[in-house]
């Protein structure tokens, strides 16, 4: 089956290109509307001309793809909350001083050491209607937090923008929240909150109540806390309370996908429902009854699991697969998946930039496309051997498809992923079936002890297997440098290789060889780019001064922290090394004077001692030195003053005013992020 010949594939690609162009270039709504109307007019013209002139069919197809592209543009613009005039971003004063903010709690998210955290919908600011999503941080207290989803709360506080990444190559949490349409946070205490007695009872409220009821009934049945937290992740997608140690085990064993409710879990549920409905005959009426039962069951599962985006994506995806099976179009599964992609992205185009969305669909497409090819390599006659071979081929197909994107985002590769998948598949199958039964019973009343015990022991066994595989840490390849050029070229290589292996021909071989050249070019380009780069970085670290000098791949570190020389891993420095294909050449103690590209950098630390016999180009202030900066600036006349995050806030504000008076640029890493000198 020639997947790329499907018109829907080209329409989907055009639609996704529209989303990407809009995301990176942000055309105005007026321009996109004009583009759409123009394409519609041209499409209608060629539609009426096509019966008379066959050449018009070509243009009709082209403008169909242009319309799909235009719809992608408009879809992203309409779903960008920051462009809505009613959004709280347009009330600038709320970011400067406290205002009375009223919002409705939508979802409880993972807490930190200091705050309970919620996603909330803004209702009003100072009794004036506003919209938009924010994160509410409520300081933890000894008393239990009484808040639930649906509570309408009021607090007088300041909106705070999400802090962007302050160091190079670090995860940009601000961008991550922005893609979820969350642009600000508030911090408050329970004592400062006014809670409205009237609860907003929408679908999220009922989903939360169902979820809470299940957890309460499981706790009554004395379900072990550690195993219950994993059960909540496996069945309901609730990962908030899983310990970091368990999460690390799943990462190292290559089983992270198990903890996130995805196509794997929803697929198990769909197979279980089909098994229950097996006695119903496959007549037209029977098939319709099965379809309705599957759709209702998947919908209820989505509600019970809290309507989280990953669950909703999987539910929509398998709902379309069920509809395709009902319409006797199971052989055209690609079409079914493409329709689900289009529908999801039409209403939530920002899902395209979600790693979970990308991994889910790439893995599923890879399994459908590659697994039959791998399976035909060997045909075992023994049932056990056949089971192991099928599990292996499914695992390898998914891993081949997701390998480049996993390296791009996570920079590590679990070498024993295939062992993990073979070992856990039977246990996971039982857990999913038992979990559905336990959750359904717990929805109404406390589950019988013997069922809970069986379910608990099965999860304990799963964790034990995962921990055992993860203990072979030498098989986990970490800190793999992998950039966007590698990502594109490796996918080109994978796709052309599979196309050639499936149906060999001269043209396909040429495409495969070109993709190999493309991979080589990406390596050569990256190598030349890195080796020709030189830069000095002053990092934003709260408790230590970190300065790096880079010459090509070789990176030297200057720091006042003696522990940095013995630490196995420093997250700030490690992200920089991996992101820049760097080799750590040496770690030295901080020096008062550094030379870089004919620039003199003077470092003044807590001693406050500095030399005046030369004039530095750059002054770096660190560890809150007690100096008279006005006099220092008059004596040394630097081009710029850099202040890292080890300095006290009061000192920083005073120095900033001094630089302002002398009209000398002042760079605070706490406010602006790392300082870079090329």
XYZ file of C-alpha atoms in Angstrom:
678
model
C 0.000 0.000 0.000
C 1.533 3.312 -1.095
C 0.854 5.515 1.889
C 2.164 8.711 0.308
C -0.276 8.327 -2.603
C -3.254 8.944 -0.297
C -4.699 12.452 -0.921
C -5.387 12.683 2.815
C -1.640 12.368 3.519
C -0.902 15.423 1.389
C -3.814 17.323 2.956
C -2.538 16.462 6.458
C 1.038 17.486 5.582
C -0.246 20.803 4.150
C -2.319 21.411 7.292
C 0.671 20.697 9.580
C 2.900 22.968 7.470
C 0.329 25.736 7.958
C 0.492 25.275 11.739
C 4.311 25.325 11.694
C 4.543 28.453 9.509
C 2.023 30.239 11.728
C 3.829 29.164 14.918
C 7.238 30.470 13.851
C 6.259 33.509 11.738
C 2.906 34.580 13.272
C 1.087 36.238 10.342
C -1.885 38.420 11.271
C -5.436 37.083 11.207
C -6.264 39.530 8.384
C -3.485 38.186 6.141
C -4.446 34.540 6.795
C -8.127 35.307 6.121
C -7.227 36.919 2.772
C -5.066 33.887 1.863
C -7.923 31.507 2.713
C -10.565 33.474 0.771
C -8.261 33.777 -2.261
C -7.586 30.037 -2.243
C -11.312 29.271 -1.914
C -12.137 31.482 -4.906
C -9.425 29.841 -7.047
C -10.566 26.382 -5.910
C -14.152 27.103 -6.988
C -12.954 28.434 -10.357
C -10.934 25.281 -11.083
C -13.754 23.091 -9.758
C -16.153 24.438 -12.374
C -13.468 24.313 -15.070
C -12.392 20.711 -14.316
C -15.214 18.956 -16.275
C -14.264 20.950 -19.383
C -10.492 20.839 -19.010
C -8.680 17.879 -17.461
C -5.603 20.004 -16.800
C -7.723 21.996 -14.342
C -7.871 18.891 -12.106
C -4.191 19.385 -11.299
C -4.772 22.955 -10.145
C -7.888 21.888 -8.244
C -5.732 19.458 -6.248
C -3.006 22.062 -5.663
C -5.458 24.629 -4.303
C -7.053 21.965 -2.108
C -3.680 21.614 -0.394
C -3.340 25.411 -0.208
C -6.704 25.603 1.551
C -5.582 22.927 3.992
C -2.440 25.007 4.588
C -4.563 28.134 5.189
C -6.845 26.301 7.621
C -3.710 25.261 9.559
C -2.669 28.931 9.782
C -6.071 30.090 11.020
C -6.496 27.138 13.384
C -3.352 28.071 15.314
C -4.243 31.775 15.428
C -7.754 31.104 16.726
C -6.403 28.772 19.407
C -3.712 31.195 20.626
C -5.142 32.763 23.781
C -2.533 35.530 23.854
C -4.125 37.002 20.699
C -7.555 37.266 22.342
C -8.230 40.819 23.587
C -10.052 39.398 26.625
C -6.911 37.599 27.831
C -5.391 38.774 31.124
C -2.118 39.571 29.311
C -3.739 42.806 28.132
C -4.237 43.993 31.724
C -0.602 45.056 32.198
C -1.133 46.584 35.650
C -1.884 43.135 37.103
C 1.796 42.265 36.568
C 3.031 45.373 38.439
C 1.042 45.440 41.695
C -1.581 43.320 43.538
C -5.080 43.105 42.086
C -8.098 41.027 43.054
C -8.085 37.961 40.792
C -11.012 35.528 40.621
C -10.467 32.151 38.979
C -11.896 28.620 38.799
C -9.660 25.649 39.600
C -9.549 23.295 36.625
C -6.886 20.674 37.435
C -4.508 19.753 40.261
C -0.950 19.283 39.028
C 2.270 18.036 40.629
C 3.099 19.929 43.813
C 6.580 21.030 44.822
C 8.199 21.232 48.268
C 6.563 24.549 49.052
C 3.266 24.828 47.165
C 0.191 22.916 46.089
C -0.311 23.743 42.421
C -3.402 24.013 40.213
C -4.269 25.034 36.679
C -7.071 27.597 36.859
C -9.244 29.626 34.481
C -9.294 33.372 35.116
C -12.813 34.800 35.491
C -12.135 38.417 36.402
C -9.536 40.915 37.615
C -10.898 43.704 39.835
C -14.442 42.590 38.878
C -13.740 43.125 35.177
C -14.099 40.040 32.987
C -10.912 38.457 31.684
C -10.037 35.015 30.340
C -7.021 32.730 30.156
C -5.284 29.917 32.011
C -2.866 30.451 34.899
C -1.067 28.324 37.476
C -2.144 28.900 41.082
C 0.528 28.194 43.716
C -0.858 27.879 47.251
C 1.652 27.683 50.084
C 1.588 24.353 51.908
C 0.383 24.406 55.500
C -0.052 21.843 58.261
C -3.802 21.772 57.749
C -5.109 19.758 54.780
C -5.809 21.790 51.669
C -9.628 21.897 51.281
C -9.640 22.950 47.628
C -11.102 20.779 44.868
C -11.545 21.095 41.133
C -14.439 23.467 40.475
C -13.743 25.793 43.413
C -13.993 29.489 42.544
C -11.321 31.338 44.503
C -10.437 35.002 44.950
C -7.064 36.402 45.990
C -5.365 39.774 45.971
C -1.994 39.114 44.394
C 0.323 39.921 41.482
C 0.409 38.032 38.196
C 3.920 36.758 37.532
C 5.132 35.851 34.060
C 6.649 32.391 33.628
C 10.405 32.548 33.946
C 12.222 31.610 30.760
C 15.330 29.436 30.692
C 18.231 31.348 32.286
C 21.020 29.047 31.076
C 21.978 27.785 27.590
C 20.465 24.525 26.290
C 18.205 24.083 29.319
C 14.564 23.001 29.132
C 12.465 26.121 28.457
C 9.612 25.762 30.960
C 8.138 29.118 29.925
C 7.801 27.980 26.305
C 6.327 24.656 27.467
C 3.609 26.478 29.452
C 3.063 28.967 26.630
C 2.258 26.061 24.272
C -0.412 25.093 26.819
C -1.734 28.686 26.744
C -0.510 29.367 30.287
C 1.321 32.693 30.440
C 1.408 33.555 34.147
C 1.299 32.264 37.721
C 0.072 33.571 41.060
C 1.420 32.805 44.526
C -0.802 32.982 47.594
C -1.634 31.391 50.965
C -4.778 29.598 52.120
C -5.438 32.325 54.688
C -5.497 34.953 51.907
C -8.032 33.072 49.775
C -11.761 33.683 49.588
C -13.470 30.466 48.464
C -16.895 30.751 46.885
C -19.370 28.276 48.356
C -20.844 27.693 44.919
C -18.780 25.151 42.977
C -18.660 25.253 39.193
C -19.912 21.789 38.265
C -18.635 21.176 34.769
C -17.216 18.016 33.183
C -13.810 18.611 34.829
C -15.481 18.778 38.252
C -17.260 15.442 37.767
C -14.086 13.861 36.341
C -12.170 14.991 39.423
C -14.860 13.715 41.816
C -14.869 10.294 40.149
C -11.080 10.202 40.344
C -11.117 11.201 44.021
C -13.759 8.598 44.833
C -11.704 5.801 43.252
C -8.579 6.833 45.181
C -10.514 7.076 48.473
C -11.981 3.572 48.047
C -8.558 2.136 47.186
C -7.092 3.728 50.315
C -9.887 2.136 52.382
C -8.823 -1.229 50.983
C -5.299 -0.637 52.408
C -3.662 -0.422 48.987
C 0.088 0.103 49.447
C 0.889 3.765 48.719
C 3.872 3.181 46.376
C 2.005 0.618 44.260
C -1.180 2.722 44.261
C 0.686 5.724 42.848
C 1.947 3.562 39.962
C -1.590 2.161 39.493
C -2.960 5.705 39.219
C -0.403 6.426 36.491
C -1.023 3.161 34.604
C -4.818 3.338 34.606
C -5.728 6.996 35.149
C -2.632 8.847 33.945
C -2.015 10.500 37.339
C 1.778 10.711 37.774
C 1.899 13.466 40.414
C 2.755 11.283 43.412
C 5.182 8.732 41.942
C 8.577 8.821 43.655
C 11.577 10.103 41.635
C 13.349 6.746 42.169
C 10.548 4.791 40.459
C 10.403 7.285 37.581
C 14.175 6.948 37.116
C 13.872 3.139 36.995
C 11.268 3.379 34.237
C 13.460 5.828 32.308
C 16.585 3.683 32.521
C 14.728 0.507 31.528
C 13.083 2.162 28.504
C 9.558 1.830 29.917
C 8.652 5.491 30.491
C 5.749 5.124 28.053
C 4.113 2.707 30.500
C 3.623 5.458 33.105
C 1.928 7.797 30.619
C -1.546 6.788 29.535
C -1.202 6.535 25.768
C -2.209 4.413 22.808
C -0.778 1.322 24.537
C -3.157 1.628 27.501
C -6.229 2.673 25.526
C -5.473 -0.146 23.061
C -5.527 -2.643 25.955
C -8.867 -1.236 27.109
C -10.314 -1.468 23.596
C -9.152 -5.104 23.246
C -10.663 -5.933 26.649
C -14.003 -4.397 25.628
C -13.926 -6.332 22.339
C -13.233 -9.521 24.316
C -16.287 -8.891 26.518
C -18.425 -8.132 23.443
C -17.213 -11.224 21.560
C -20.525 -13.165 22.002
C -22.325 -10.457 19.983
C -22.447 -11.620 16.331
C -20.650 -9.579 13.665
C -23.863 -8.709 11.855
C -24.643 -5.155 10.803
C -26.666 -4.561 13.947
C -24.162 -6.404 16.181
C -21.240 -4.433 14.755
C -23.102 -1.165 15.453
C -23.786 -2.226 19.063
C -20.071 -3.020 19.509
C -19.087 0.359 18.050
C -21.428 2.304 20.364
C -20.233 0.277 23.368
C -16.572 0.958 22.525
C -17.143 4.688 21.973
C -19.088 5.058 25.240
C -16.503 3.028 27.180
C -13.574 5.019 25.790
C -15.406 8.280 26.490
C -16.098 7.239 30.092
C -12.458 6.218 30.504
C -11.390 9.670 29.300
C -13.655 11.310 31.901
C -12.558 8.989 34.732
C -8.885 9.644 33.946
C -9.398 13.381 34.350
C -9.644 14.472 30.700
C -5.862 14.935 30.444
C -4.575 15.755 26.917
C -2.639 12.453 26.424
C -5.725 10.413 27.344
C -8.016 12.476 25.108
C -5.592 12.074 22.186
C -5.508 8.304 22.603
C -9.278 8.063 23.059
C -9.902 10.051 19.861
C -7.318 7.984 17.960
C -8.815 4.611 18.948
C -12.365 5.876 18.511
C -11.569 6.504 14.855
C -9.926 3.092 14.569
C -13.125 1.552 15.980
C -15.228 3.532 13.491
C -12.927 2.409 10.658
C -13.317 -1.240 11.720
C -17.086 -0.844 11.849
C -17.113 0.580 8.319
C -15.055 -2.459 7.185
C -12.101 -0.187 6.378
C -9.571 -1.791 8.695
C -7.146 -2.271 5.780
C -6.944 1.517 5.473
C -5.780 2.182 9.037
C -3.511 4.986 7.842
C -6.546 6.966 6.715
C -8.183 6.451 10.094
C -5.127 7.707 11.953
C -4.743 10.707 9.646
C -8.369 11.703 10.246
C -7.771 11.548 14.006
C -4.604 13.670 13.614
C -6.496 16.274 11.578
C -9.426 16.397 13.993
C -7.215 16.721 17.091
C -4.986 19.404 15.560
C -7.959 21.322 14.169
C -9.236 21.966 17.710
C -5.893 21.804 19.565
C -3.123 22.743 17.080
C -0.607 23.274 19.904
C -0.658 19.515 20.511
C 1.671 19.326 17.500
C 4.456 20.756 19.699
C 3.765 18.345 22.559
C 6.412 15.600 22.835
C 3.812 13.055 23.956
C 1.678 13.704 20.862
C 4.676 13.356 18.561
C 5.887 10.144 20.186
C 2.398 8.558 20.281
C 1.654 8.987 16.595
C 5.198 8.311 15.378
C 5.275 5.075 17.410
C 1.878 3.937 16.101
C 2.682 4.768 12.472
C 6.028 2.981 12.847
C 4.375 -0.150 14.219
C 1.831 -0.218 11.384
C 4.465 0.440 8.734
C 7.547 -1.419 9.985
C 6.282 -4.317 12.109
C 4.983 -6.416 9.148
C 8.365 -5.969 7.418
C 10.285 -7.082 10.525
C 7.879 -9.926 11.256
C 8.423 -11.490 7.827
C 12.161 -11.858 8.494
C 11.485 -14.923 10.663
C 8.383 -17.126 11.063
C 8.628 -19.245 14.242
C 6.221 -22.192 14.477
C 6.373 -22.506 18.260
C 3.688 -20.401 20.010
C 6.015 -19.110 22.713
C 8.706 -18.250 20.172
C 6.061 -16.577 18.013
C 4.865 -14.472 20.982
C 8.422 -13.392 21.799
C 9.153 -12.611 18.143
C 5.968 -10.520 17.770
C 6.740 -8.602 20.964
C 10.281 -7.995 19.712
C 9.198 -6.791 16.269
C 6.563 -4.430 17.721
C 9.121 -3.069 20.190
C 11.818 -2.622 17.533
C 9.375 -1.025 15.070
C 8.270 1.550 17.667
C 11.872 2.163 18.751
C 13.154 2.634 15.188
C 10.447 5.229 14.562
C 10.945 7.142 17.800
C 14.735 6.718 18.093
C 15.744 10.055 16.457
C 13.132 12.146 18.256
C 13.974 10.550 21.635
C 17.645 11.401 21.147
C 16.691 14.944 20.111
C 14.570 15.621 23.207
C 16.061 13.383 25.916
C 19.678 12.753 24.773
C 19.738 9.205 26.133
C 18.959 5.696 24.898
C 18.001 2.669 27.041
C 19.883 -0.252 25.480
C 17.710 -2.912 27.147
C 14.338 -1.572 25.951
C 13.556 -4.807 24.054
C 14.269 -6.927 27.156
C 11.989 -4.690 29.214
C 9.113 -4.892 26.738
C 9.282 -8.704 26.487
C 9.387 -9.143 30.274
C 6.676 -6.649 31.207
C 4.134 -7.297 28.432
C 2.417 -10.311 30.098
C 2.387 -8.564 33.501
C 1.197 -5.298 31.978
C -1.619 -7.074 30.111
C -2.848 -8.591 33.378
C -2.463 -5.262 35.237
C -4.532 -3.386 32.651
C -7.374 -5.929 32.790
C -7.255 -6.199 36.599
C -6.932 -2.416 36.861
C -10.085 -1.805 34.844
C -12.007 -4.223 37.077
C -10.611 -2.659 40.280
C -11.346 0.904 39.092
C -14.933 0.050 38.073
C -15.623 -1.588 41.464
C -13.912 1.270 43.339
C -16.110 3.737 41.501
C -19.094 2.492 43.531
C -17.689 1.064 46.770
C -14.575 -0.356 48.391
C -12.970 -3.130 46.361
C -12.724 -6.643 47.942
C -9.390 -7.191 49.697
C -8.371 -10.265 47.683
C -8.794 -8.429 44.338
C -6.829 -5.440 45.646
C -4.099 -7.792 46.928
C -3.760 -9.490 43.522
C -3.674 -6.124 41.742
C -1.152 -4.716 44.225
C 1.190 -7.731 43.922
C 1.086 -7.559 40.119
C 2.208 -3.907 40.212
C 4.889 -4.818 42.760
C 6.118 -7.500 40.335
C 6.122 -4.963 37.466
C 8.168 -2.488 39.528
C 10.541 -5.301 40.512
C 11.156 -6.261 36.867
C 11.636 -2.617 35.876
C 14.052 -2.031 38.769
C 16.067 -5.136 37.872
C 16.490 -4.088 34.228
C 17.247 -0.480 35.248
C 19.993 -1.702 37.599
C 22.150 -2.449 34.526
C 22.995 1.247 34.172
C 25.915 0.543 31.855
C 23.365 -0.235 29.106
C 21.850 3.255 29.404
C 23.681 5.529 26.966
C 23.418 9.086 28.316
C 24.370 12.583 27.222
C 24.087 11.937 23.479
C 24.505 15.181 21.531
C 21.848 15.288 18.822
C 20.689 18.407 16.968
C 17.870 19.292 14.562
C 19.978 18.551 11.449
C 20.607 15.034 12.729
C 16.887 14.622 13.445
C 15.804 15.502 9.897
C 18.565 13.532 8.156
C 18.044 10.399 10.287
C 14.307 10.409 9.564
C 15.039 10.837 5.848
C 17.396 7.840 6.071
C 14.832 5.708 7.965
C 11.948 6.479 5.602
C 13.913 5.942 2.376
C 15.474 2.734 3.744
C 12.073 1.234 4.613
C 10.569 2.245 1.248
C 13.498 0.627 -0.554
C 13.417 -2.589 1.517
C 9.665 -2.989 1.039
C 9.728 -2.696 -2.724
C 13.279 -2.387 -4.141
C 13.811 -0.341 -7.296
C 16.547 1.769 -8.835
C 14.896 5.130 -8.016
C 14.286 4.087 -4.401
C 17.896 2.986 -4.063
C 19.017 6.392 -5.332
C 16.762 8.078 -2.725
C 18.252 5.877 -0.011
C 21.816 6.727 -1.079
C 20.971 10.441 -1.179
C 19.640 10.205 2.395
C 22.959 8.615 3.483
C 24.764 11.578 1.919
C 22.337 13.877 3.767
C 23.281 12.247 7.094
C 26.979 12.681 6.267
C 26.403 16.326 5.346
C 24.615 16.943 8.650
C 27.634 15.526 10.501
C 30.106 17.583 8.434
C 28.072 20.795 8.795
C 27.688 20.310 12.559
C 31.386 19.562 12.999
C 32.474 22.658 11.029
C 29.969 24.859 12.849
C 31.138 23.679 16.284
C 34.876 23.820 15.588
C 34.648 27.399 14.342
C 32.786 28.691 17.416
C 34.342 30.505 20.343
C 32.372 31.904 23.283
C 32.547 32.821 26.949
C 29.472 32.177 29.124
C 28.655 33.559 32.583
C 26.007 31.154 33.885
C 23.033 31.927 36.102
C 23.674 29.761 39.195
C 22.369 30.805 42.624
C 25.025 29.316 44.884
C 28.108 29.113 42.703
C 29.963 31.106 40.092
C 30.329 29.213 36.807
C 32.124 30.710 33.812
C 33.066 28.718 30.718
C 35.442 29.414 27.846
C 34.761 27.433 24.708
C 37.067 26.883 21.758
C 35.389 24.518 19.330
C 34.518 21.337 21.234
C 36.910 22.050 24.113
C 35.313 23.753 27.117
C 37.181 25.081 30.162
C 35.264 25.828 33.372
C 36.154 28.478 35.970
C 34.286 28.157 39.261
C 34.518 28.976 42.961
C 32.812 25.703 43.882
C 35.264 22.974 44.879
C 32.471 20.378 44.751
C 32.037 20.941 41.016
C 35.396 19.225 40.479
C 34.151 16.034 42.142
C 30.436 16.020 41.289
C 29.409 13.219 38.942
C 26.943 15.487 37.178
C 26.072 19.184 37.208
C 22.771 19.817 35.440
C 23.570 23.359 34.287
C 26.984 22.482 32.917
C 25.917 19.095 31.549
C 23.098 20.612 29.467
C 25.589 23.042 27.935
C 28.122 20.292 27.144
C 25.534 18.013 25.521
C 23.812 20.811 23.607
C 27.107 21.994 22.106
C 28.803 18.619 21.461
C 31.398 19.754 23.998
C 34.287 18.044 25.761
C 35.089 19.168 29.290
C 38.761 20.048 28.976
C 39.455 21.293 32.516
C 37.901 22.731 35.675
C 39.843 25.575 37.301
C 39.319 27.807 40.315
C 37.900 31.241 39.551
C 40.486 33.738 38.364
C 40.366 37.496 38.902
C 41.389 38.201 35.308
C 40.372 36.302 32.177
C 41.356 36.972 28.568
C 39.025 36.094 25.724
C 39.180 37.257 22.089
C 41.268 40.331 22.970
C 38.800 41.230 25.730
C 39.904 41.606 29.382
C 37.371 40.293 31.905
C 37.800 41.370 35.531
C 36.127 39.140 38.135
C 35.398 40.774 41.519
C 34.316 38.307 44.210
C 33.358 38.570 47.897
C 36.833 39.824 48.846
C 36.168 43.035 46.909
C 39.828 43.146 45.806
C 40.604 44.309 42.265
C 43.472 45.842 40.334
C 43.441 49.331 38.833
C 46.641 49.127 36.759
C 44.669 48.117 33.659
C 41.231 48.882 32.304
C 39.029 45.799 31.752
C 36.448 45.584 28.982
C 34.005 43.587 31.122
C 33.503 43.488 34.888
C 31.843 40.411 36.421
C 30.478 40.878 39.960
C 29.984 37.727 42.023
C 29.433 36.663 45.657
C 28.139 40.140 46.738
C 31.437 42.093 46.974
C 31.298 45.194 49.224
C 32.589 47.788 46.784
C 31.839 51.360 45.791
C 30.727 50.712 42.226
C 30.395 54.427 41.377
C 34.085 54.961 42.114
C 35.064 51.696 40.387
C 33.208 52.657 37.193
C 34.878 56.060 37.190
C 38.325 54.498 37.575
C 38.019 51.534 35.175
C 35.391 52.660 32.613
C 34.290 49.150 31.484
C 32.128 48.480 28.447
C 29.613 46.437 30.454
C 29.015 45.174 34.008
C 27.758 41.600 34.476
C 26.143 40.496 37.740
C 25.571 36.780 38.323
C 22.933 35.151 40.573
C 25.272 34.704 43.579
C 24.838 38.392 44.453
C 22.183 39.651 46.856
C 19.134 41.330 45.356
C 19.708 44.623 47.209
C 23.305 44.873 45.966
C 22.155 44.149 42.430
C 19.548 46.963 42.445
C 22.097 49.443 43.800
C 24.670 48.468 41.134
C 22.064 48.748 38.393
C 21.352 52.369 39.396
C 25.081 53.128 39.432
C 25.470 51.781 35.875
C 22.404 53.704 34.753
C 23.926 56.983 35.984
C 27.180 56.267 34.119
C 25.268 55.014 31.050
C 27.116 51.697 31.189
C 25.134 48.547 30.183
C 24.237 46.315 33.144
C 23.496 42.613 32.627
C 21.911 40.686 35.506
C 21.801 36.935 34.865
C 18.960 36.690 37.406
C 16.794 38.902 35.196
C 18.153 38.418 31.663
C 19.700 34.970 31.922
C 23.247 33.919 31.062
C 25.724 36.397 29.579
C 27.394 35.372 26.336
C 30.501 36.849 24.746
C 31.428 35.676 21.246
